[in-house]
Coordinates of N, CA and C in Angstrom, one line a residue:
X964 N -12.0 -52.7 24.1 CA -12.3 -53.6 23.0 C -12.6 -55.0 23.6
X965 N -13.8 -55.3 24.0 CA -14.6 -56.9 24.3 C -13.8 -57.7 23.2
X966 N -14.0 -58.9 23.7 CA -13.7 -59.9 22.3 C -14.5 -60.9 23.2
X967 N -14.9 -61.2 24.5 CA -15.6 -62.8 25.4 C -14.6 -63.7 24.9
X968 N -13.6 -63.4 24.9 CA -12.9 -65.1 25.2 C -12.1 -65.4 23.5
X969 N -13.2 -64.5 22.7 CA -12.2 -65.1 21.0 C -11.1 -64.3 21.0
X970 N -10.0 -64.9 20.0 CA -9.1 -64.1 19.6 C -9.8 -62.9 18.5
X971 N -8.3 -62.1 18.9 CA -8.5 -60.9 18.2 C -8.0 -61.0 16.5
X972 N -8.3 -60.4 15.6 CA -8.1 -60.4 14.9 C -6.9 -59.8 14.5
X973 N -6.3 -59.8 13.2 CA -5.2 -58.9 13.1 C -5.8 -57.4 13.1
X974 N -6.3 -57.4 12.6 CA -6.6 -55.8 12.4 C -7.2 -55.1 13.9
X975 N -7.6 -56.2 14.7 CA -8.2 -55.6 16.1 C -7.1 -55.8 17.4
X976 N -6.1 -56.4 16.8 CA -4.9 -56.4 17.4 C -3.8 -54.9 17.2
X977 N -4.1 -54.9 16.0 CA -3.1 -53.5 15.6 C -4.0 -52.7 16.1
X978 N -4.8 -52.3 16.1 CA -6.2 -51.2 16.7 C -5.8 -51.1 18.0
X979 N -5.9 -52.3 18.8 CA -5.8 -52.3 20.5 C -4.1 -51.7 20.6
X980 N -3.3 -51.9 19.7 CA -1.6 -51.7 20.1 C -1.7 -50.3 19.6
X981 N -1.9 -49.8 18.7 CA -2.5 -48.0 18.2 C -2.8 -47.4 19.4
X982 N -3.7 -48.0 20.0 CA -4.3 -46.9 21.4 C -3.5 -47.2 22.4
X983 N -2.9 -48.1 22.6 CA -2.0 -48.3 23.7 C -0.7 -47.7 23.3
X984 N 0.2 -47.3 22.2 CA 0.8 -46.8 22.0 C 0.5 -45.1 22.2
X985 N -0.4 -44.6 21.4 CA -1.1 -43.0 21.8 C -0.8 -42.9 23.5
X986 N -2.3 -43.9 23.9 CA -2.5 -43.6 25.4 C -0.9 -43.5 26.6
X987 N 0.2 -44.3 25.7 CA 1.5 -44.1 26.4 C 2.5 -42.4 26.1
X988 N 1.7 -42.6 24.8 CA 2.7 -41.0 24.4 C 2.1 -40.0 24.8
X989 N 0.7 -39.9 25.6 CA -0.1 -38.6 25.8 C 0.4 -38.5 27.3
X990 N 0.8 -40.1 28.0 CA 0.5 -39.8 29.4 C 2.2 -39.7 29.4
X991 N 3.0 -39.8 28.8 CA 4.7 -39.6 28.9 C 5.4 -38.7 29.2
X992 N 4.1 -37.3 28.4 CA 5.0 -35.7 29.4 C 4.5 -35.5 30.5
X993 N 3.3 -36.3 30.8 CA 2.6 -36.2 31.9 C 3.1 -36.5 33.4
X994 N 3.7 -37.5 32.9 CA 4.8 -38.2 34.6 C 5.7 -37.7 34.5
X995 N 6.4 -36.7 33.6 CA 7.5 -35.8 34.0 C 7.1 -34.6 34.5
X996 N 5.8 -34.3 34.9 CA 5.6 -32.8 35.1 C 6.3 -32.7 36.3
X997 N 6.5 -31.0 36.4 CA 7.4 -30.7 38.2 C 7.1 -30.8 39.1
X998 N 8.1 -31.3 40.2 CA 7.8 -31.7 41.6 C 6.3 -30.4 41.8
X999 N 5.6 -31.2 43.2 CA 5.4 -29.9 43.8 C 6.4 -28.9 44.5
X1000 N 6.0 -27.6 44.3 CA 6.9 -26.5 44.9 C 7.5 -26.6 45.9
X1001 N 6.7 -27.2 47.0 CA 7.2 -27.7 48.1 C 8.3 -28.4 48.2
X1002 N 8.3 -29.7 47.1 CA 9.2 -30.6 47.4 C 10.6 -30.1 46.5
X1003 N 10.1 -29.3 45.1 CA 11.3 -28.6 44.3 C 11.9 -27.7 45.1
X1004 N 11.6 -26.8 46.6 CA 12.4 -25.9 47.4 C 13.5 -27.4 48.0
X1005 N 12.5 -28.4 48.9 CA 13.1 -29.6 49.4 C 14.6 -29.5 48.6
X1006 N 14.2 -30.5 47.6 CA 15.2 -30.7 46.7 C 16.7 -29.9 46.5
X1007 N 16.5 -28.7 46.5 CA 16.8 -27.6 46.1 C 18.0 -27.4 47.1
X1008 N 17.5 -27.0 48.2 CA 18.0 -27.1 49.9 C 18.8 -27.9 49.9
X1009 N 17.9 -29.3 50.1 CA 19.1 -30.7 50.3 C 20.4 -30.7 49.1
X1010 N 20.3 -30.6 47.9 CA 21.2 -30.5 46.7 C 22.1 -29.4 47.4
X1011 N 21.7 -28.1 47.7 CA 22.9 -27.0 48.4 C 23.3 -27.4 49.3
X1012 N 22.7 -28.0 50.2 CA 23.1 -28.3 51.6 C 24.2 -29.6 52.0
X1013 N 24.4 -30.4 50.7 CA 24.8 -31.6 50.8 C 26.7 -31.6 51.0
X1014 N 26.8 -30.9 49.8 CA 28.4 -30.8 50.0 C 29.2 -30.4 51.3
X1015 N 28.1 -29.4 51.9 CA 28.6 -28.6 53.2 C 28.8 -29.9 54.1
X1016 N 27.7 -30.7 54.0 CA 27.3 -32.0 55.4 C 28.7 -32.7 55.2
X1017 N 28.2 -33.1 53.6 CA 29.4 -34.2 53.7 C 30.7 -34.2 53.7
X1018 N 31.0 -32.5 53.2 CA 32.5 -32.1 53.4 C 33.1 -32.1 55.0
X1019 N 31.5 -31.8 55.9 CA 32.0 -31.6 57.3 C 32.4 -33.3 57.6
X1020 N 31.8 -34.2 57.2 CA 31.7 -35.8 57.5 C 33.3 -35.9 57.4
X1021 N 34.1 -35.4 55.8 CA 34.8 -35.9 55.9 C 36.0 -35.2 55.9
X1022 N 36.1 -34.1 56.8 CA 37.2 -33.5 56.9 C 37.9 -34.4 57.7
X1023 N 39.3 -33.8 57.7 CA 40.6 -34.4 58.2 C 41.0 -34.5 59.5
X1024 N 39.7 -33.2 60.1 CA 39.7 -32.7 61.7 C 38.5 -31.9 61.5
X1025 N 38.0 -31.4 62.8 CA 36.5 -31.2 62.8 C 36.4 -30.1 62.5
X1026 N 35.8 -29.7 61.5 CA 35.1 -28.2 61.0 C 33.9 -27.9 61.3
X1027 N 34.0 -26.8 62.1 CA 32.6 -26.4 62.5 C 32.0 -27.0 63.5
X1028 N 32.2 -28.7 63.3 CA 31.4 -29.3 64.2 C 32.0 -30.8 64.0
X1029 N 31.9 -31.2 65.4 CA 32.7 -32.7 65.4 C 31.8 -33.7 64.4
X1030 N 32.8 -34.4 64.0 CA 32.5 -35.3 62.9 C 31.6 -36.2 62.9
X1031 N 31.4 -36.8 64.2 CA 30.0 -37.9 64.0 C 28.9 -36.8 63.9
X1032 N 29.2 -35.6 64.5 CA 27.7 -34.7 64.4 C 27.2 -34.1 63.0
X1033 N 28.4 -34.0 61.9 CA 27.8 -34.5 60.5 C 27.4 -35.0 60.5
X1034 N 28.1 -36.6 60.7 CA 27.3 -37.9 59.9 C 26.3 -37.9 60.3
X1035 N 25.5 -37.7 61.7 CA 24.3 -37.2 61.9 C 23.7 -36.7 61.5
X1036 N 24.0 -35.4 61.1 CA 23.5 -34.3 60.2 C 23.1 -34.9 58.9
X1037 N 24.0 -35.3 58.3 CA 24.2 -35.8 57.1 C 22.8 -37.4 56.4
X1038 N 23.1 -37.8 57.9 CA 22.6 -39.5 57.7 C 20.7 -39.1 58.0
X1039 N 20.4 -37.8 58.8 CA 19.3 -37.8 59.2 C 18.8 -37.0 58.0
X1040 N 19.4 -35.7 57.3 CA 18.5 -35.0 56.4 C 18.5 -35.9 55.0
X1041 N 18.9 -37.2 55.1 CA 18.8 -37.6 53.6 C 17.7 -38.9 53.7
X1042 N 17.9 -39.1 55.3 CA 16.0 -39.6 55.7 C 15.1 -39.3 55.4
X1043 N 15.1 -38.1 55.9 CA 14.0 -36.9 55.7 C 14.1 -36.7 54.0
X1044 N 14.9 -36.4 53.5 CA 15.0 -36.2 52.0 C 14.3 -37.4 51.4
X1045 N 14.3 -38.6 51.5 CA 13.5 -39.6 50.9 C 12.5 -39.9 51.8
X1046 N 12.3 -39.7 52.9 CA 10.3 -40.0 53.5 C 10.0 -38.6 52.4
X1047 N 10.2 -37.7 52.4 CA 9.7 -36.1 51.5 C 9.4 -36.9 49.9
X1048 N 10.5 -37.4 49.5 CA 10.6 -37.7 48.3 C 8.9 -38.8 47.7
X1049 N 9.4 -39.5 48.7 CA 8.1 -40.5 48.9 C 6.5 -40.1 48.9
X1050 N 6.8 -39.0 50.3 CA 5.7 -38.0 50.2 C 5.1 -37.6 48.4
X1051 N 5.7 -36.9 48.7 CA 5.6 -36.1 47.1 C 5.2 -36.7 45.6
X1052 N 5.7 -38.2 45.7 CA 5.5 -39.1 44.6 C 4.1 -39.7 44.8
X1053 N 3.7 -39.8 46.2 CA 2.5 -40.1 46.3 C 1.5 -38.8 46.3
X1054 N 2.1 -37.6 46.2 CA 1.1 -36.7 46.0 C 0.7 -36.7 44.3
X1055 N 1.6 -36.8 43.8 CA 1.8 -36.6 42.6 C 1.0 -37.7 42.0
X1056 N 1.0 -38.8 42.4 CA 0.5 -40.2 41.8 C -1.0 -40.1 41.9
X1057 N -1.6 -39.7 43.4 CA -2.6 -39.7 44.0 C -3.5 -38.1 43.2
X1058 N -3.1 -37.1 43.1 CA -3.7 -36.5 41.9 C -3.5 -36.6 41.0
X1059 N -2.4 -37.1 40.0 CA -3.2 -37.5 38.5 C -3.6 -38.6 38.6
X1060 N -3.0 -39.9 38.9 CA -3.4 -41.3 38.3 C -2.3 -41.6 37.5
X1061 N -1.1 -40.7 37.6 CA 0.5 -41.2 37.1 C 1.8 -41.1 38.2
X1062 N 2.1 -42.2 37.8 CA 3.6 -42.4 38.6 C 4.6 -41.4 38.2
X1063 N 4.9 -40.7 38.6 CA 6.6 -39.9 38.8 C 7.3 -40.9 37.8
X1064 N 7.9 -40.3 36.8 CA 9.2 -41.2 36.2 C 10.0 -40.5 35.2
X1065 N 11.5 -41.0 35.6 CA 11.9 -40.4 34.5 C 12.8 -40.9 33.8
X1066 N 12.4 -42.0 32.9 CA 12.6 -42.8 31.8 C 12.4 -42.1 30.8
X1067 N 11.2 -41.0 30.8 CA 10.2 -40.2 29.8 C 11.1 -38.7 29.9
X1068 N 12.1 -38.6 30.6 CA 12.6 -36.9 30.2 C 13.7 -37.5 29.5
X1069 N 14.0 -36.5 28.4 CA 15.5 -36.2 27.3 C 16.6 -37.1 27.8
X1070 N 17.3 -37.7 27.3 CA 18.3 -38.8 28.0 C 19.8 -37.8 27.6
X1071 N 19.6 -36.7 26.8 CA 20.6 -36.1 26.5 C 20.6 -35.2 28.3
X1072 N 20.1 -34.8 28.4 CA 19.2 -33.8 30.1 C 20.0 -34.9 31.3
X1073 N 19.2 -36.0 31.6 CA 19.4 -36.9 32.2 C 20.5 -37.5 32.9
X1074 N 21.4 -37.8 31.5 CA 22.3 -38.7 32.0 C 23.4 -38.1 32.6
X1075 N 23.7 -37.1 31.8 CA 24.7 -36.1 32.1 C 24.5 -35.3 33.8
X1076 N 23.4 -35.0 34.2 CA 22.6 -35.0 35.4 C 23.2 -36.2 36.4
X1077 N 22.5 -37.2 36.0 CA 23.1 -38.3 36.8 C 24.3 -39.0 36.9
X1078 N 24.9 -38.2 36.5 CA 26.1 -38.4 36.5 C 27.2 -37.5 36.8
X1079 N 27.2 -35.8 36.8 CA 27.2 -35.0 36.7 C 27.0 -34.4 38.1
X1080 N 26.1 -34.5 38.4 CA 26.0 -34.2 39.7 C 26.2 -35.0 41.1
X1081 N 25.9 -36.2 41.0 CA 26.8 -37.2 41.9 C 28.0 -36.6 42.4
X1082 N 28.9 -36.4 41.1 CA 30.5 -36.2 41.0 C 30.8 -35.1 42.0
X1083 N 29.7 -33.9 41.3 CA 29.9 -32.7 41.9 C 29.7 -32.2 43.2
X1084 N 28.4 -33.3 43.8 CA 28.2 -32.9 45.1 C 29.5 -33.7 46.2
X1085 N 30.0 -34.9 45.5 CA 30.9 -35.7 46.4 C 32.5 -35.5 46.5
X1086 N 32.5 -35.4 44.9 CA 33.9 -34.6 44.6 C 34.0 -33.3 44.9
X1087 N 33.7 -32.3 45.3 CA 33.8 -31.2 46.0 C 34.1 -31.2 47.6
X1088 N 33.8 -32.5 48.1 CA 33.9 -32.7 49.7 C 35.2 -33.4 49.6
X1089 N 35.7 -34.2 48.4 CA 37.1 -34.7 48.4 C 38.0 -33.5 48.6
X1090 N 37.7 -32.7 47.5 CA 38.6 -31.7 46.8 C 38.8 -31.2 48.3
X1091 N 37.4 -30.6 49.5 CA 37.9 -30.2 50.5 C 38.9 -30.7 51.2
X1092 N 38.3 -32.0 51.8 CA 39.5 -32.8 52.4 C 41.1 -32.8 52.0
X1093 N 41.1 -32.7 50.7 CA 42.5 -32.6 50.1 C 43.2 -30.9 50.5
X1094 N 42.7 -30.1 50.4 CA 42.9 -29.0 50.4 C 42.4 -27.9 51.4
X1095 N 41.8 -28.3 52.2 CA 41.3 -27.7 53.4 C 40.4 -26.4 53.0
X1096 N 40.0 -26.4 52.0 CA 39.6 -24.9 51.2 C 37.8 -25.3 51.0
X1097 N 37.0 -24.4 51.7 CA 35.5 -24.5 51.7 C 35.1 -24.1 50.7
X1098 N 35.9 -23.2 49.6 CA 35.2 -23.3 48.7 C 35.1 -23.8 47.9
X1099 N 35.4 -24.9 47.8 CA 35.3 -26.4 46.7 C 33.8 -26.9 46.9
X1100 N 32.9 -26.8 48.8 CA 32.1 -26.8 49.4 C 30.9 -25.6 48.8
X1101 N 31.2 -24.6 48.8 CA 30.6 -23.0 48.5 C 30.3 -23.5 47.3
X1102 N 31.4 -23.8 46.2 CA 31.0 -23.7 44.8 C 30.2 -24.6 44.6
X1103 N 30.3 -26.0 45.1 CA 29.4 -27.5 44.9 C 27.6 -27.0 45.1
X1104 N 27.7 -26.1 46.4 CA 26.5 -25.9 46.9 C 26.0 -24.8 45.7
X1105 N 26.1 -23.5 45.5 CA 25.2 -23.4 44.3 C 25.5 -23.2 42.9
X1106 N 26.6 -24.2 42.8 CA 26.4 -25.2 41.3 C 25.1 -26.1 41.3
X1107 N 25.0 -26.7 42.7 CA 23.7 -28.1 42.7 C 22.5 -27.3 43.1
X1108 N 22.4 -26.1 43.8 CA 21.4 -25.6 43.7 C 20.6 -24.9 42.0
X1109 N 21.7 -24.5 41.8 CA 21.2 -23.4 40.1 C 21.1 -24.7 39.0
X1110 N 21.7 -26.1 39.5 CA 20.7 -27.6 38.1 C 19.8 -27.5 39.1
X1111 N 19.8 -27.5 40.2 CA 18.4 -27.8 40.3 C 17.2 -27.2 39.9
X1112 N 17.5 -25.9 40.6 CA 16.2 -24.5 39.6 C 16.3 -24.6 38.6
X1113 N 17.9 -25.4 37.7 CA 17.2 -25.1 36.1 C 16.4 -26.7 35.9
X1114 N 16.9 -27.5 36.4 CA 16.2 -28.7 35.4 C 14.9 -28.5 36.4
X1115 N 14.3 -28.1 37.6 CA 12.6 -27.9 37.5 C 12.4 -27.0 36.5
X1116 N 12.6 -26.0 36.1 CA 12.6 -25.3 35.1 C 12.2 -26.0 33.7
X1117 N 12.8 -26.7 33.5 CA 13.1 -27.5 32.3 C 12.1 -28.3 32.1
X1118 N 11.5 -28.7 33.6 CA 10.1 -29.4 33.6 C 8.9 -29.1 33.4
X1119 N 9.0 -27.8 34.2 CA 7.8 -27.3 33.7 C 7.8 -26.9 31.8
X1120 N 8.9 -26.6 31.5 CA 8.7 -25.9 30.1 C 8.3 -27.4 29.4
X1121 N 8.8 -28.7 29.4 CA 8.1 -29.9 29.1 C 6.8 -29.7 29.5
X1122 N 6.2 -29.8 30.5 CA 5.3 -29.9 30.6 C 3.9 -29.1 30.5
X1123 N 4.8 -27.6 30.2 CA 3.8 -26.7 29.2 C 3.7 -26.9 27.6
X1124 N 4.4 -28.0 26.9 CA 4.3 -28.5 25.6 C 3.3 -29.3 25.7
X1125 N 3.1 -30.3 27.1 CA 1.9 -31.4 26.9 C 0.7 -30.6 25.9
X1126 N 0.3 -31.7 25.3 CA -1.1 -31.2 24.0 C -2.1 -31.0 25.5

């Protein structure tokens, strides 16, 4: 909508806010679509993989493997986990023409998520420490793997609703 410099009218103001409202609701399931597969295996892996690292970080005495060689473990694959992440957001950006976001998925999904799984991946490496028992570790790892397969899941099924 030209206008050279005049104001808009009312009626060509609510017109221009119409399409800008649409154009936001069409492109909103659109930046929630699913990782690429590649980076949903990534994800998937590091989410299972996490409790194990960090439980080793913080055991009481060394499991498996001496303790700075966690934090190693630990401090390098969550590098790699976010250069990948990065990767991926730019693949994602660079073939549609939309940013990655998720302001636009279910806040009922979400929060509970972010919040939810934090707990589970960190409080499960407590619970070890406290109790010497791996499978606080075992369970953590594919509880965070099976949200992860389901909320990609979840994405794509959003994203087979897009019109």
């Amino acid at each position: 909508m030209e206008t050279h410099g005049a104001r808009l009218t009312p009626e060509q103001a609510r017109a221009a806010l119409a399409d800008t409202k649409h154009i936001r609701a069409s492109i909103a399931p659109l930046s929630a679509t699913p990782w690429p597969k590649w980076f949903f295996l990534t994800l998937t892996v590091y989410v299972a993989a996490f409790p194990i690292m960090y439980g080793g970080a913080l055991a009481d005495t060394d499991w498996l493997l001496p303790r700075p060689a966690w934090m190693a473990i630990t401090l390098t694959s969550t590098a790699v986990f976010v250069a990948l992440f990065a990767v991926a957001a730019k693949a994602w950006r660079d073939r549609t023409g939309v940013a990655l976001r998720f302001d636009v998925l279910p806040k009922r999904a979400t929060v509970p998520l972010s919040v939810g799984l934090p707990v589970l991946l960190v409080g499960s490496a407590f619970a070890f420490r406290v109790t010497g028992r791996p499978v606080w570790l075992i369970a953590a790892s594919l509880i965070g793997a099976a949200v992860s397969v389901g909320f990609h899941l979840a994405f794509v099924r959003l994203h087979r609703k897009t019109p």
